[in-house]
PDB file of C-alpha atoms in Angstrom:
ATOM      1  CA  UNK A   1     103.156 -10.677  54.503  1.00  0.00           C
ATOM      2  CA  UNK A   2     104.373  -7.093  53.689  1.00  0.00           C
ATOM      3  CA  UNK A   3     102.547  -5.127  50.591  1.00  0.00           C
ATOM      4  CA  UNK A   4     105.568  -5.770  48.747  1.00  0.00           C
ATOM      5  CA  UNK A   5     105.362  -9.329  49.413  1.00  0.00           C
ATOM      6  CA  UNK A   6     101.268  -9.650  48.036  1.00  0.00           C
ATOM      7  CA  UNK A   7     102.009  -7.322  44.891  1.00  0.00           C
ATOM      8  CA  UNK A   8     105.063  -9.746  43.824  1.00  0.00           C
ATOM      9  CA  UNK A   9     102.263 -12.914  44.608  1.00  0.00           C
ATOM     10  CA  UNK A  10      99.776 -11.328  42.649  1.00  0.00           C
ATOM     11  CA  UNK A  11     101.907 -10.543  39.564  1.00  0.00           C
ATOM     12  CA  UNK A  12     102.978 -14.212  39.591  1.00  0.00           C
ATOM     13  CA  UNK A  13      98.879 -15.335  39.998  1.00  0.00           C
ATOM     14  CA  UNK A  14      98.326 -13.080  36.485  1.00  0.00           C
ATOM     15  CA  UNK A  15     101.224 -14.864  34.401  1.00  0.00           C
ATOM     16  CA  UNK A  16      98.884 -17.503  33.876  1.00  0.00           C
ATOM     17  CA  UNK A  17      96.355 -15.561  32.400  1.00  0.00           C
ATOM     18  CA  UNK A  18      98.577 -13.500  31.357  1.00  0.00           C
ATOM     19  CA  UNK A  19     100.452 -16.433  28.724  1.00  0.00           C
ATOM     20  CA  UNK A  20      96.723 -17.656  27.984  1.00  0.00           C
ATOM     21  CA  UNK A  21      96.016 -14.603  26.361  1.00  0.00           C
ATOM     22  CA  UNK A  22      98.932 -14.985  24.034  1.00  0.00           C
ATOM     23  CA  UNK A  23      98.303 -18.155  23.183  1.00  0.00           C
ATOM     24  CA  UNK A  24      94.534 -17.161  22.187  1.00  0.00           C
ATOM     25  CA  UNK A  25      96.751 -14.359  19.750  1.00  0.00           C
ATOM     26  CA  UNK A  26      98.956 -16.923  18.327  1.00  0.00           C
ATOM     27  CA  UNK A  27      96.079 -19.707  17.747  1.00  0.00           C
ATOM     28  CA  UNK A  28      92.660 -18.332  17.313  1.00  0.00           C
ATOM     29  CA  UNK A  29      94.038 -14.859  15.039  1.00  0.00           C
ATOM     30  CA  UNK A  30      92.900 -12.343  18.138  1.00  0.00           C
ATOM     31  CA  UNK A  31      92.295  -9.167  16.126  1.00  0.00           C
ATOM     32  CA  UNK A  32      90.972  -6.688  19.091  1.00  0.00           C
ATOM     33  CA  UNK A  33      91.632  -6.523  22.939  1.00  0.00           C
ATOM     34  CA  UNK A  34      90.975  -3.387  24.721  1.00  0.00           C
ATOM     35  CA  UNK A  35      89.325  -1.927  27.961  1.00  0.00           C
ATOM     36  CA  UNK A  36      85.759  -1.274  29.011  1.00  0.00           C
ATOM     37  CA  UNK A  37      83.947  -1.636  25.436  1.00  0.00           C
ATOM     38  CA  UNK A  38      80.330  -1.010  25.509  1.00  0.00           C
ATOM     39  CA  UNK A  39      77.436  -3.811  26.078  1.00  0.00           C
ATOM     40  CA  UNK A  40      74.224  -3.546  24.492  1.00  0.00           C
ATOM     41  CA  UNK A  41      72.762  -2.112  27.641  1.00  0.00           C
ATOM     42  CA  UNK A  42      75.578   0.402  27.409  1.00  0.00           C
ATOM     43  CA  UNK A  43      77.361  -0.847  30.721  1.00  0.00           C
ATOM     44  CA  UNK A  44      81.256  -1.840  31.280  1.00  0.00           C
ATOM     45  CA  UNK A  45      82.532  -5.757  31.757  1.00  0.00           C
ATOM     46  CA  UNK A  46      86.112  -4.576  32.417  1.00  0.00           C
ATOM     47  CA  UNK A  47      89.053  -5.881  30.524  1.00  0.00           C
ATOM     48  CA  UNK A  48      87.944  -8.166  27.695  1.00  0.00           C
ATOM     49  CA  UNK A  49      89.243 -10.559  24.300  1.00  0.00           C
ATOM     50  CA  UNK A  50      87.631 -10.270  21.575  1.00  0.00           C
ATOM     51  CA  UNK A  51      88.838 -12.854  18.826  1.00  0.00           C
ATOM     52  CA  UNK A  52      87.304 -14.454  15.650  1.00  0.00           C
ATOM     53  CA  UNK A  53      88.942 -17.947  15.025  1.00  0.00           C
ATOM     54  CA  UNK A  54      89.768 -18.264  11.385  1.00  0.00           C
ATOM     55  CA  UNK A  55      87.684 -21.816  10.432  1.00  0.00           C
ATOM     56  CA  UNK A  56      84.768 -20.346  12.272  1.00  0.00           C
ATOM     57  CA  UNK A  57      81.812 -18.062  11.719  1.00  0.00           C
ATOM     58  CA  UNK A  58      80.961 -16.923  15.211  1.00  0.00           C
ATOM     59  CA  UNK A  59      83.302 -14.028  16.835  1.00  0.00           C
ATOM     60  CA  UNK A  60      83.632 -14.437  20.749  1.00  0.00           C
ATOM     61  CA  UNK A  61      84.016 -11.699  23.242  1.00  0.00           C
ATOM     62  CA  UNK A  62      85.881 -12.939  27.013  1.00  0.00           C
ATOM     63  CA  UNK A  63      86.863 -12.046  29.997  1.00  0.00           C
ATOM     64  CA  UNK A  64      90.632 -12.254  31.544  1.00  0.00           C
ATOM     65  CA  UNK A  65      88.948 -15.253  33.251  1.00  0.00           C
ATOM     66  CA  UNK A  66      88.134 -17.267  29.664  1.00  0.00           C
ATOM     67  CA  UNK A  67      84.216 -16.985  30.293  1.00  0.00           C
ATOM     68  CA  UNK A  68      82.835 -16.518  27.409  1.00  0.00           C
ATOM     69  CA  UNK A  69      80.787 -13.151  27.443  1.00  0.00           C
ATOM     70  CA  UNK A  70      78.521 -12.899  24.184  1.00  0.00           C
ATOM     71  CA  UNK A  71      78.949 -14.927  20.756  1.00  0.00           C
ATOM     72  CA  UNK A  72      78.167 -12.815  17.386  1.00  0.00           C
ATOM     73  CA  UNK A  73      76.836 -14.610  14.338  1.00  0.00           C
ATOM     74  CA  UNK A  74      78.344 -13.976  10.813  1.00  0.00           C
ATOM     75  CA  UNK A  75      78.046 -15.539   7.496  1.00  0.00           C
ATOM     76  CA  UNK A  76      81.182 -16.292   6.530  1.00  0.00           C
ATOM     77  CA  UNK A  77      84.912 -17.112   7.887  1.00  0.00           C
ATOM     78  CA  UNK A  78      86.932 -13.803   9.379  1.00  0.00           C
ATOM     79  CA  UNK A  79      88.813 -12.094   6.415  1.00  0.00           C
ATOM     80  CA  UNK A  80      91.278 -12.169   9.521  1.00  0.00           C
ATOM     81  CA  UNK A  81      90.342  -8.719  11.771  1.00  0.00           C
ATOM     82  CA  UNK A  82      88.238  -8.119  13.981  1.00  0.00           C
ATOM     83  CA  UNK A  83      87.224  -4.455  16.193  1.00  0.00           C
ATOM     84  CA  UNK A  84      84.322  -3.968  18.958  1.00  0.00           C
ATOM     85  CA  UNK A  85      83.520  -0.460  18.334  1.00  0.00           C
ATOM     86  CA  UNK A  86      83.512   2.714  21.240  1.00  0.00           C
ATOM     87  CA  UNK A  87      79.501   2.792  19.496  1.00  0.00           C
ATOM     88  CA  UNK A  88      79.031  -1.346  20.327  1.00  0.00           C
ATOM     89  CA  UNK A  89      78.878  -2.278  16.276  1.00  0.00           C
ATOM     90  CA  UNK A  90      81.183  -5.181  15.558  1.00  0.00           C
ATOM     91  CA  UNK A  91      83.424  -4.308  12.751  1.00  0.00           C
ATOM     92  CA  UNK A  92      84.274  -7.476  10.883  1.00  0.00           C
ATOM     93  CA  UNK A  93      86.387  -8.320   7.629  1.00  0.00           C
ATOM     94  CA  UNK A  94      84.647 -11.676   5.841  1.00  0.00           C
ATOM     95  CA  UNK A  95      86.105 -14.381   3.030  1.00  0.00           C
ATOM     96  CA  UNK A  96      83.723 -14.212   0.442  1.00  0.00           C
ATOM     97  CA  UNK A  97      83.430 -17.463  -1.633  1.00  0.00           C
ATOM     98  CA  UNK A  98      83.178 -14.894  -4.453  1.00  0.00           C
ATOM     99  CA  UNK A  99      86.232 -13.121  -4.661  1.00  0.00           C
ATOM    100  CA  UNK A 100      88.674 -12.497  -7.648  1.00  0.00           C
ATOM    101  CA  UNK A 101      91.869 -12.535  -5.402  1.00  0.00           C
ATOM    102  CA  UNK A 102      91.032 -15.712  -4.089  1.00  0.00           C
ATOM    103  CA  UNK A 103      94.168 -18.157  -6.269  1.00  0.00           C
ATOM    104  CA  UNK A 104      96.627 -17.854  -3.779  1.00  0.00           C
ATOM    105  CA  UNK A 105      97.123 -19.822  -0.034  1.00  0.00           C
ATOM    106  CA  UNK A 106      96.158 -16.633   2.259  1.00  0.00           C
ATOM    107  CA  UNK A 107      93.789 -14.800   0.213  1.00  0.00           C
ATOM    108  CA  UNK A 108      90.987 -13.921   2.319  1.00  0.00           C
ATOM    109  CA  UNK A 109      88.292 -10.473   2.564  1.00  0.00           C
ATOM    110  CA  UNK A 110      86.326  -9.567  -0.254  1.00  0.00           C
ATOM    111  CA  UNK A 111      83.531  -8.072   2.399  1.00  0.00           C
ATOM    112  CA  UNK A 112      83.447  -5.873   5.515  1.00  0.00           C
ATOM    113  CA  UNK A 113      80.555  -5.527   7.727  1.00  0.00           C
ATOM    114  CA  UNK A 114      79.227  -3.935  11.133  1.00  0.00           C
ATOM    115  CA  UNK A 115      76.743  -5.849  13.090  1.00  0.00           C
ATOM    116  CA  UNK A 116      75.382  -4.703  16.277  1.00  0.00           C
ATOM    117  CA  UNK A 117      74.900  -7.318  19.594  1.00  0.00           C
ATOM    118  CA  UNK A 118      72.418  -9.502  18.695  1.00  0.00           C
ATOM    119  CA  UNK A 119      74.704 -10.135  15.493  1.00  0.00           C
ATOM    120  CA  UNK A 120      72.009  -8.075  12.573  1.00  0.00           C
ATOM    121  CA  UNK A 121      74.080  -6.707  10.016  1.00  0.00           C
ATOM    122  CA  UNK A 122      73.558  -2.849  10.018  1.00  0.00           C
ATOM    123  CA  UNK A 123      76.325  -2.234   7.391  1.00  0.00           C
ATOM    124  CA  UNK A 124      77.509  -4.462   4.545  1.00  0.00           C
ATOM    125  CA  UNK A 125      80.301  -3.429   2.105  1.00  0.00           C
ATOM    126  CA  UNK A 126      81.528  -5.604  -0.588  1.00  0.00           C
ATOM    127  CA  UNK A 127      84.917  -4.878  -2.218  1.00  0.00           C
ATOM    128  CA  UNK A 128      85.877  -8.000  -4.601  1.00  0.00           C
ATOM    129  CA  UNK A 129      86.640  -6.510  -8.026  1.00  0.00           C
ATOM    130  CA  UNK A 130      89.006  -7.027 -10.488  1.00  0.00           C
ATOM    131  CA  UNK A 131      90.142  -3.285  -9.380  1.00  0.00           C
ATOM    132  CA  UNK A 132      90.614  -4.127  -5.722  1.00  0.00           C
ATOM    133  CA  UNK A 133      90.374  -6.445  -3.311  1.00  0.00           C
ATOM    134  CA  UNK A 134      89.813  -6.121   0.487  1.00  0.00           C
ATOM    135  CA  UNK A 135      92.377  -8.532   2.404  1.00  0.00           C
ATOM    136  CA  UNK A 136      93.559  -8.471   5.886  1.00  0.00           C
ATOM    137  CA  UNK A 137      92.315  -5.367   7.867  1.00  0.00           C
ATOM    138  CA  UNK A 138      90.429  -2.839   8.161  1.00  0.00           C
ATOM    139  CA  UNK A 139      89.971   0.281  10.294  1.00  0.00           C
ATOM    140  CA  UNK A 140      87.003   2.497  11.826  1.00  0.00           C
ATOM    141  CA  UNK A 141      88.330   6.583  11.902  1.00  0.00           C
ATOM    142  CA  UNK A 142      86.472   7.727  14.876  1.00  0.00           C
ATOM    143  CA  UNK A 143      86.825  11.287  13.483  1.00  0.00           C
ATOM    144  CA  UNK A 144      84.567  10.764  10.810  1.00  0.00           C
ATOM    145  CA  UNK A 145      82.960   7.064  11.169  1.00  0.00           C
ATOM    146  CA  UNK A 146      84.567   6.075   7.424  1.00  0.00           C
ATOM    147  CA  UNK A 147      86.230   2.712   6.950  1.00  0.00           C
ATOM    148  CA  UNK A 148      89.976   1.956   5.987  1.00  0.00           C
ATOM    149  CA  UNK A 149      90.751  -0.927   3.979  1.00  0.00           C
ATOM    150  CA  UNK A 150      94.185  -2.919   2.899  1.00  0.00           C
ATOM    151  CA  UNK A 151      93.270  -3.760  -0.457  1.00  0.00           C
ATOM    152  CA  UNK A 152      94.943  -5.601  -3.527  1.00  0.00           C
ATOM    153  CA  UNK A 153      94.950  -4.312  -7.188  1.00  0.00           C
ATOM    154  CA  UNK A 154      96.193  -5.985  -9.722  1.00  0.00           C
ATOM    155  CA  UNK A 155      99.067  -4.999 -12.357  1.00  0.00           C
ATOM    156  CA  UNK A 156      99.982  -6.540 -15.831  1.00  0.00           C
ATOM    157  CA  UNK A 157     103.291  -7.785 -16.642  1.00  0.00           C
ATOM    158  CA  UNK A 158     103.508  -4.649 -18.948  1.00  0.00           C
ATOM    159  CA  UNK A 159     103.059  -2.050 -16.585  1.00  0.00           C
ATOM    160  CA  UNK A 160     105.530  -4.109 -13.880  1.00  0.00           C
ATOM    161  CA  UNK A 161     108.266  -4.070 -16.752  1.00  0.00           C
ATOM    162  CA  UNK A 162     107.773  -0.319 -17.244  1.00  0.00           C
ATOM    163  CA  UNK A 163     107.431   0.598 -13.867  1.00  0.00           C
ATOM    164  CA  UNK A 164     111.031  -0.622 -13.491  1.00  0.00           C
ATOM    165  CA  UNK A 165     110.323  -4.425 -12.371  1.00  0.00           C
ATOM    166  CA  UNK A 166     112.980  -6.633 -13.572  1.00  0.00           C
ATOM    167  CA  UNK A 167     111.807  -9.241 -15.890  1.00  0.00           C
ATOM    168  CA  UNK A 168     113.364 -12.252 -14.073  1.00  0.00           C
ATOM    169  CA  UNK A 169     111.188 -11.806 -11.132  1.00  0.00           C
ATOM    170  CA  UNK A 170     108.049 -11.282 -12.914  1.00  0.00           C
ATOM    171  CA  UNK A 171     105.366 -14.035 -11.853  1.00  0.00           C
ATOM    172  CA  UNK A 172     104.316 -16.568 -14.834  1.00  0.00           C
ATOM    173  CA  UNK A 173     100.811 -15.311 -14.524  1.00  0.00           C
ATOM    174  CA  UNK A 174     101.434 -12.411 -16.015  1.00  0.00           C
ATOM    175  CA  UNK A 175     100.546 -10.204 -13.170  1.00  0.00           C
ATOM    176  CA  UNK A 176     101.551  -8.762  -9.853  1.00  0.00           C
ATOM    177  CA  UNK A 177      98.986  -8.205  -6.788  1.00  0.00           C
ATOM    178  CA  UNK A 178      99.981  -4.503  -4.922  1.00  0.00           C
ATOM    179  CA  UNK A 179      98.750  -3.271  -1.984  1.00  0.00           C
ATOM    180  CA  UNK A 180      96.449   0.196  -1.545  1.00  0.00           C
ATOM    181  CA  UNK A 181      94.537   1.640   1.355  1.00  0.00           C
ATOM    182  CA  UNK A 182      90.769   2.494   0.422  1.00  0.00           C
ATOM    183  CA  UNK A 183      88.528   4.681   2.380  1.00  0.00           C
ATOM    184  CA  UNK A 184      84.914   3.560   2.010  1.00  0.00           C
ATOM    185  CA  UNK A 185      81.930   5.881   3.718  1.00  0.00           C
ATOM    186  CA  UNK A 186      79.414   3.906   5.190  1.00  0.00           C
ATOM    187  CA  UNK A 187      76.489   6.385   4.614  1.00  0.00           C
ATOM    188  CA  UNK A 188      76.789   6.660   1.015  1.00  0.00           C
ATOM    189  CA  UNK A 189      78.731   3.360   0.139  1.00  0.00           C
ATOM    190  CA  UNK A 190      81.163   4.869  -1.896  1.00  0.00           C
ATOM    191  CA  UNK A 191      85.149   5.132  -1.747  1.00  0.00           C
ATOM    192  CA  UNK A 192      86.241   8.138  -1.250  1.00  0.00           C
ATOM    193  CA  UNK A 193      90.241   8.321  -1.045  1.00  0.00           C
ATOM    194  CA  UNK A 194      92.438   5.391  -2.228  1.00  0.00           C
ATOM    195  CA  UNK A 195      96.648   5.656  -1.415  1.00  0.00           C
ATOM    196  CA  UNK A 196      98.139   3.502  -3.786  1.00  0.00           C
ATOM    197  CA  UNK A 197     101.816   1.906  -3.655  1.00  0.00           C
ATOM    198  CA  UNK A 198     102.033   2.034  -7.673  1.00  0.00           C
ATOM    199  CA  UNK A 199     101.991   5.538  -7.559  1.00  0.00           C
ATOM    200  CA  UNK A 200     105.208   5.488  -4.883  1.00  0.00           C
ATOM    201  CA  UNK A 201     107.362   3.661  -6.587  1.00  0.00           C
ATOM    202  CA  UNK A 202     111.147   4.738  -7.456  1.00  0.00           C
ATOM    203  CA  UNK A 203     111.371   5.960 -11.439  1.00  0.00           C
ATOM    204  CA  UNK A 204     112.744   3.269 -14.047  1.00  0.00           C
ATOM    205  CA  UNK A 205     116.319   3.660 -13.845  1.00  0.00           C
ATOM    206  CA  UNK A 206     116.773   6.251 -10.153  1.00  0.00           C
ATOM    207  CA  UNK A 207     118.725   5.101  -7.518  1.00  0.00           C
ATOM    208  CA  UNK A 208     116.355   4.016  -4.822  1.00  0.00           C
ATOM    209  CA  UNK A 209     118.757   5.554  -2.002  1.00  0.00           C
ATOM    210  CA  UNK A 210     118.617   8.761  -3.842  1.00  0.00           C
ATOM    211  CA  UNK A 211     114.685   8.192  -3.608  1.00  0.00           C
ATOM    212  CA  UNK A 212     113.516   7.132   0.567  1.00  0.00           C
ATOM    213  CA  UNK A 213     110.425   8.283   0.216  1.00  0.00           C
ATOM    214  CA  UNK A 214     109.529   5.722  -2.641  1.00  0.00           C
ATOM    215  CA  UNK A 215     109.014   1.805  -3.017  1.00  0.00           C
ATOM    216  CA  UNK A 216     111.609   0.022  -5.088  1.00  0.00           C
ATOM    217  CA  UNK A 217     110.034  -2.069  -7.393  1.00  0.00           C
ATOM    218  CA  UNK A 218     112.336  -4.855  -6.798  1.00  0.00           C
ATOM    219  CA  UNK A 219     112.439  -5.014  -3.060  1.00  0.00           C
ATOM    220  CA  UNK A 220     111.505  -8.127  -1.822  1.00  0.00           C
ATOM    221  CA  UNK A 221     110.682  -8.919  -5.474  1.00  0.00           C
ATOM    222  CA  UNK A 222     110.172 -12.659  -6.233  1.00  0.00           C
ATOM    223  CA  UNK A 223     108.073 -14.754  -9.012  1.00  0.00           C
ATOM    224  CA  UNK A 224     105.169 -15.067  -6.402  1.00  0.00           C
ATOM    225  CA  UNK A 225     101.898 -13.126  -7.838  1.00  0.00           C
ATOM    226  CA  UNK A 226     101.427 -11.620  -3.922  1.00  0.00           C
ATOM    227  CA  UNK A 227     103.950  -9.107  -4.107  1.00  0.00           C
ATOM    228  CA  UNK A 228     103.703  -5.911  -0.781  1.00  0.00           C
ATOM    229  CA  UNK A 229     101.096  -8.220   0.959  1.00  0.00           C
ATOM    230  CA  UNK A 230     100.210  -5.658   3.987  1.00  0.00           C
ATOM    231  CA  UNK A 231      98.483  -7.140   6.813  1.00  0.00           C
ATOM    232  CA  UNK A 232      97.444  -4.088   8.634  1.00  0.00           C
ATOM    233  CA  UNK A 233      96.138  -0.557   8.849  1.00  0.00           C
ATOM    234  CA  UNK A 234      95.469   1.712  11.511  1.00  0.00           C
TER     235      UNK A 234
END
């Protein structure tokens, strides 16, 4: 057989693994998959999954082969992400029972947390207010080691109606859950930035084509309390 000939029979050997891997996505909520991430002795393993499934506490780590190569144990069901850091810490999202946020089917967070490998939590970061949420994702910035968080605050049917909302789409609770990004530091617990989409919203009565760099307050607008719902950051 010609080189040509074994490179075309090895592609077709990977497919399998290849179509495993996306089913482990679609099923198990994969939230990190990456080369050579660092072992507690600081060595290698090569191409890996790393996926925590969502009606479980433990957070796996594989190989291409679906050996299982270390097991992490957490307190609490994923908030649905999950990162093996370029340091080794395990950067988690967790469902709190105790979250505010917590009335509607796919509310989730409430807690992040880094655990190194033998699964001892070395950072733990609650944020489950009435002034924000943590939902979804989060994000390590390697420049300075601070935290990014998707977040939901909550607005009153008030401030919807004078922000521009119209009134037949406003949720019978009274209320509307929006989307910001908070930056937490780790080293002082503390947030230190927050982007918020209420503040990026087109003025009551502009023309929101005149306006691209703002959020229409009635895009996508229905009676449903979850209004932006972002799922990621990075």
């Amino acid at each position: 057989m010609d080189r040509e000939g074994a490179r075309g029979m090895e592609r077709q050997q990977r497919k399998p693994l290849a179509a495993l891997a996306l089913i482990l996505i679609v099923i198990f909520g994969l939230a990190g998959c990456g080369e050579n991430p660092v072992s507690a002795s600081g060595t290698s393993s090569g191409p890996v999954i790393l996926f925590s499934p969502i009606a479980s506490t433990s957070v796996y780590l594989m190989n291409l082969d679906g050996e299982k190569l270390h097991e992490w144990q957490t307190d609490y069901a994923p908030g649905y992400s999950v990162y093996l850091l370029p340091t080794g810490l395990l950067l988690r999202a967790q469902s709190i029972p105790e979250r505010p946020f917590s009335t509607l089917q796919g509310s989730n967070g409430g807690r992040v947390e880094m655990l190194d490998w033998d699964s001892k939590v070395v950072w733990s970061y609650d944020y489950a207010t009435l002034a924000g949420q943590q939902h979804h994702d989060e994000f390590w910035m390697p420049t300075n080691g601070h935290v990014l968080m998707v977040a939901w605050e909550r607005r009153t049917a008030a401030e919807a109606l004078a922000a521009g909302r119209r009134a037949d789409t406003l949720p019978s609770e009274g209320e509307l859950w929006v989307d910001k990004i908070v930056e937490a530091d780790p080293v002082t617990d503390r947030i230190v930035w927050e982007w918020r989409t209420w503040d990026h919203l087109v003025p009551p009565g502009a023309a929101p084509a005149d306006n691209p760099g703002l959020v229409d307050p009635n895009f996508a607008a229905t009676p449903g309390v979850d209004w932006t719902h972002a799922n990621a950051v990075f």
